């Protein structure tokens, strides 16, 4: 979804020497900061981009905007250079109201081009507000809801003469979800932002300050940040940050230090972010496990600030999430039920909220989200808390909204995930959910401390084994390259292999735009087997032969059934599984691990397969069509 950047500094052009009157600006020219921020937010998904600048001595806003990728905007700026400035706002737009054209791109201008606004979200009452403004003779250039907000802000500014106050008055009139950023030529050192159900974080600098949809926008410049609360307005100048609520009353924001490394958001020599993030997975799992035990080796999850008595009394867990995060929750269900003997339901967040779920103070809701901003998941979190349930979130992005609105948060430490298709987030979410399961098992006496320590030891062995799977990736890549013309691929799994099959299918749909379906292998004979005919490729995730006997043999039987009907079988199996070898057309070996840990390895060849097939088709694996990294609207 849309990416938002705001910057204010003392406005030296890059390379310009500082004088006695000015302080050097460490981050350089505001335009460059805005473009760098937009580059770092590209991963969110967008179809047009724009910037607006204000500076002393100018009586209007300078702006540039272009449909398409950031390169188009940069080309436009190179063709028509922009003036020196002291503050900038930048935007990448994911079209909702009005197509992805130059005119509809942000910023939107008002007040005789002296005011510029950018926006993320959807203003639901825009038609009614537009009617009101049209009746006052306001002229609109675009079809967007954002321009309505810009014109409304201009009207309020004319009344109040102060941008912060005008923003508060505007925010009170808007319905829907929004982050708005505005600059005005009258006040060239100021950027004002407002947020309602849409993300906005503040980056704190020296002689400069930043705003961003997420911390990625400014981590190249500062790690110090402020987490804004709901319905707050922030006004930044180079030397101040003021936060108020929509009534213009002073409000609190929480300071934090970003623990992501800016270099982690670079490709570091890989062809794509996705390839890099697949290679990051051993670290993502290891870092998520790091520092979670005390000196006696006992699992401690200090972040879980929910009363132990409440956790002991929990009689049901509901996992809410979307997409890949929901599949991570689905994997965790098998482990948590096995270890803790607590029933676990896994529900897509958007379904949960509208189905009148039964929950109470004994229900623990676990919300899983990489971005911490997925609107469907956020709304489900709110709904769960309104019903009296405790909410624990498993989130990767600091400063995001879901942790702020949860009773407790367990952070994954996957680092920034830039590719739209989730890879390392999936593995670290499973790891964090397993930590939660073991913690509850320890707390509730379902497992002895030595059993928990043993299982933790097995988890700690996983990163090296993921590395082995990655190193064996060339055979998967070659197989994928040979399957460029496939039009449909099926994925089968059983037990924890089932959500792995679902995730494998999702990766292929997202990246290679190929019809792909994941099924529980046991469901095959209840319908999906009708899809099998000569040459139909079917991936099968085979459980460990050392696990529950019946599981392995049943999946091997399923492979025989589909093979007998002409399927081409692509099998993921553990080293040494001689029985399955003879039924596989292609076999991708993974190291031996206990049954519950297998998903952390088995999914990796499926990620590599989807990425390699998409790459062979010449597709952009980091930014697949129609998708946004962070889905901040329902
Ligand atoms: O940020 P979240 O984990 O809440 O995102 C949830 C889904 O939108 C996300 O996992 C999506 O399905 C990915 N594109 C999967 O690769």
Short mmCIF file of N, CA, C and O and ligand atoms in Angstrom, two decimals, residues 321-326 368-374 377 402 420-423 425 429 503 506-507 510 627-631, ligand 1:
data_model
loop_
_atom_site.label_atom_id
_atom_site.label_comp_id
_atom_site.label_asym_id
_atom_site.label_seq_id
_atom_site.Cartn_x
_atom_site.Cartn_y
_atom_site.Cartn_z
N UNK A 321 -4.75 -14.06 11.53
CA UNK A 321 -3.70 -13.58 10.63
C UNK A 321 -4.22 -13.67 9.20
O UNK A 321 -5.32 -14.16 8.98
N UNK A 322 -3.42 -13.19 8.26
CA UNK A 322 -3.79 -13.29 6.84
C UNK A 322 -2.62 -13.89 6.06
O UNK A 322 -1.46 -13.71 6.44
N UNK A 323 -2.94 -14.51 4.95
CA UNK A 323 -1.93 -14.98 4.00
C UNK A 323 -0.91 -15.89 4.64
O UNK A 323 -1.24 -16.80 5.43
N UNK A 324 0.34 -15.62 4.34
CA UNK A 324 1.43 -16.45 4.85
C UNK A 324 1.43 -16.51 6.37
O UNK A 324 1.71 -17.56 6.97
N UNK A 325 1.14 -15.38 7.01
CA UNK A 325 1.14 -15.35 8.48
C UNK A 325 0.10 -16.33 9.03
O UNK A 325 0.31 -16.97 10.08
N UNK A 326 -1.02 -16.48 8.32
CA UNK A 326 -2.05 -17.43 8.77
C UNK A 326 -1.54 -18.86 8.62
O UNK A 326 -1.84 -19.72 9.47
N UNK A 368 -0.81 -12.75 14.29
CA UNK A 368 0.51 -12.86 13.65
C UNK A 368 0.56 -11.92 12.44
O UNK A 368 -0.33 -11.95 11.60
N UNK A 369 1.60 -11.09 12.39
CA UNK A 369 1.73 -10.16 11.27
C UNK A 369 3.17 -9.71 11.11
O UNK A 369 3.80 -9.27 12.08
N UNK A 370 3.69 -9.83 9.92
CA UNK A 370 5.04 -9.33 9.65
C UNK A 370 5.06 -7.82 9.79
O UNK A 370 5.87 -7.26 10.51
N UNK A 371 4.15 -7.15 9.10
CA UNK A 371 4.17 -5.68 9.03
C UNK A 371 3.65 -5.05 10.31
O UNK A 371 4.02 -3.92 10.65
N UNK A 372 2.77 -5.75 11.02
CA UNK A 372 2.12 -5.14 12.18
C UNK A 372 1.09 -4.10 11.78
O UNK A 372 0.59 -3.36 12.62
N UNK A 373 0.77 -4.04 10.49
CA UNK A 373 -0.14 -3.00 10.00
C UNK A 373 -1.32 -3.55 9.23
O UNK A 373 -2.15 -2.77 8.77
N UNK A 374 -1.37 -4.86 8.98
CA UNK A 374 -2.45 -5.41 8.16
C UNK A 374 -3.79 -5.03 8.78
O UNK A 374 -4.10 -5.39 9.92
N UNK A 377 -6.12 -7.72 10.19
CA UNK A 377 -5.65 -8.29 11.45
C UNK A 377 -5.83 -7.29 12.59
O UNK A 377 -6.25 -7.65 13.70
N UNK A 402 -0.20 -2.92 15.36
CA UNK A 402 -0.77 -4.10 16.03
C UNK A 402 -0.13 -4.34 17.41
O UNK A 402 -0.86 -4.54 18.39
N UNK A 420 7.74 -8.54 -1.58
CA UNK A 420 6.32 -8.61 -1.23
C UNK A 420 5.94 -10.01 -0.73
O UNK A 420 5.19 -10.17 0.23
N UNK A 421 6.49 -11.03 -1.37
CA UNK A 421 6.17 -12.40 -0.95
C UNK A 421 6.98 -12.73 0.30
O UNK A 421 8.20 -12.62 0.32
N UNK A 422 6.30 -13.16 1.32
CA UNK A 422 6.95 -13.46 2.60
C UNK A 422 7.77 -14.73 2.52
O UNK A 422 7.31 -15.74 1.99
N UNK A 423 8.96 -14.69 3.07
CA UNK A 423 9.79 -15.91 3.17
C UNK A 423 10.33 -16.01 4.60
O UNK A 423 9.83 -16.80 5.41
N UNK A 425 9.88 -14.09 7.03
CA UNK A 425 8.88 -13.79 8.06
C UNK A 425 8.15 -15.07 8.45
O UNK A 425 7.90 -15.32 9.63
N UNK A 429 8.04 -16.43 12.14
CA UNK A 429 6.73 -16.47 12.82
C UNK A 429 6.49 -17.86 13.42
O UNK A 429 6.02 -17.99 14.56
N UNK A 503 1.25 -22.88 1.68
CA UNK A 503 2.21 -21.79 1.50
C UNK A 503 2.96 -21.94 0.17
O UNK A 503 3.20 -20.95 -0.53
N UNK A 506 0.66 -20.68 -2.47
CA UNK A 506 0.55 -19.22 -2.43
C UNK A 506 1.77 -18.56 -3.08
O UNK A 506 1.64 -17.61 -3.86
N UNK A 507 2.96 -19.09 -2.75
CA UNK A 507 4.18 -18.49 -3.33
C UNK A 507 4.14 -18.57 -4.86
O UNK A 507 4.50 -17.61 -5.54
N UNK A 510 1.52 -16.04 -6.28
CA UNK A 510 1.97 -14.66 -6.12
C UNK A 510 3.06 -14.29 -7.10
O UNK A 510 3.07 -13.20 -7.66
N UNK A 627 -0.05 -6.65 -6.09
CA UNK A 627 0.12 -6.93 -4.66
C UNK A 627 0.82 -5.80 -3.94
O UNK A 627 1.65 -5.11 -4.51
N UNK A 628 0.49 -5.63 -2.68
CA UNK A 628 1.19 -4.67 -1.83
C UNK A 628 1.75 -5.44 -0.65
O UNK A 628 1.16 -6.41 -0.19
N UNK A 629 2.89 -4.99 -0.15
CA UNK A 629 3.51 -5.69 0.97
C UNK A 629 2.68 -5.57 2.22
O UNK A 629 2.54 -6.51 3.00
N UNK A 630 2.15 -4.38 2.40
CA UNK A 630 1.48 -4.11 3.65
C UNK A 630 0.06 -3.68 3.31
O UNK A 630 -0.15 -2.66 2.66
N UNK A 631 -0.92 -4.51 3.69
CA UNK A 631 -2.29 -4.27 3.23
C UNK A 631 -3.02 -3.45 4.31
O UNK A 631 -3.60 -4.00 5.24
O1 LIG B 1 2.19 -8.16 7.23
P1 LIG B 1 1.35 -9.37 7.43
O2 LIG B 1 2.16 -10.56 7.89
O3 LIG B 1 0.17 -9.14 8.31
O4 LIG B 1 0.80 -9.73 6.00
C1 LIG B 1 -0.14 -10.75 5.82
C2 LIG B 1 -0.29 -11.10 4.36
O5 LIG B 1 -0.76 -9.99 3.64
C3 LIG B 1 1.02 -11.59 3.74
O6 LIG B 1 1.53 -12.70 4.42
C4 LIG B 1 0.81 -11.95 2.27
O7 LIG B 1 -0.01 -13.07 2.16
C5 LIG B 1 2.14 -12.15 1.57
N1 LIG B 1 2.10 -11.54 0.28
C6 LIG B 1 2.49 -13.58 1.40
O8 LIG B 1 3.64 -13.80 0.67
#
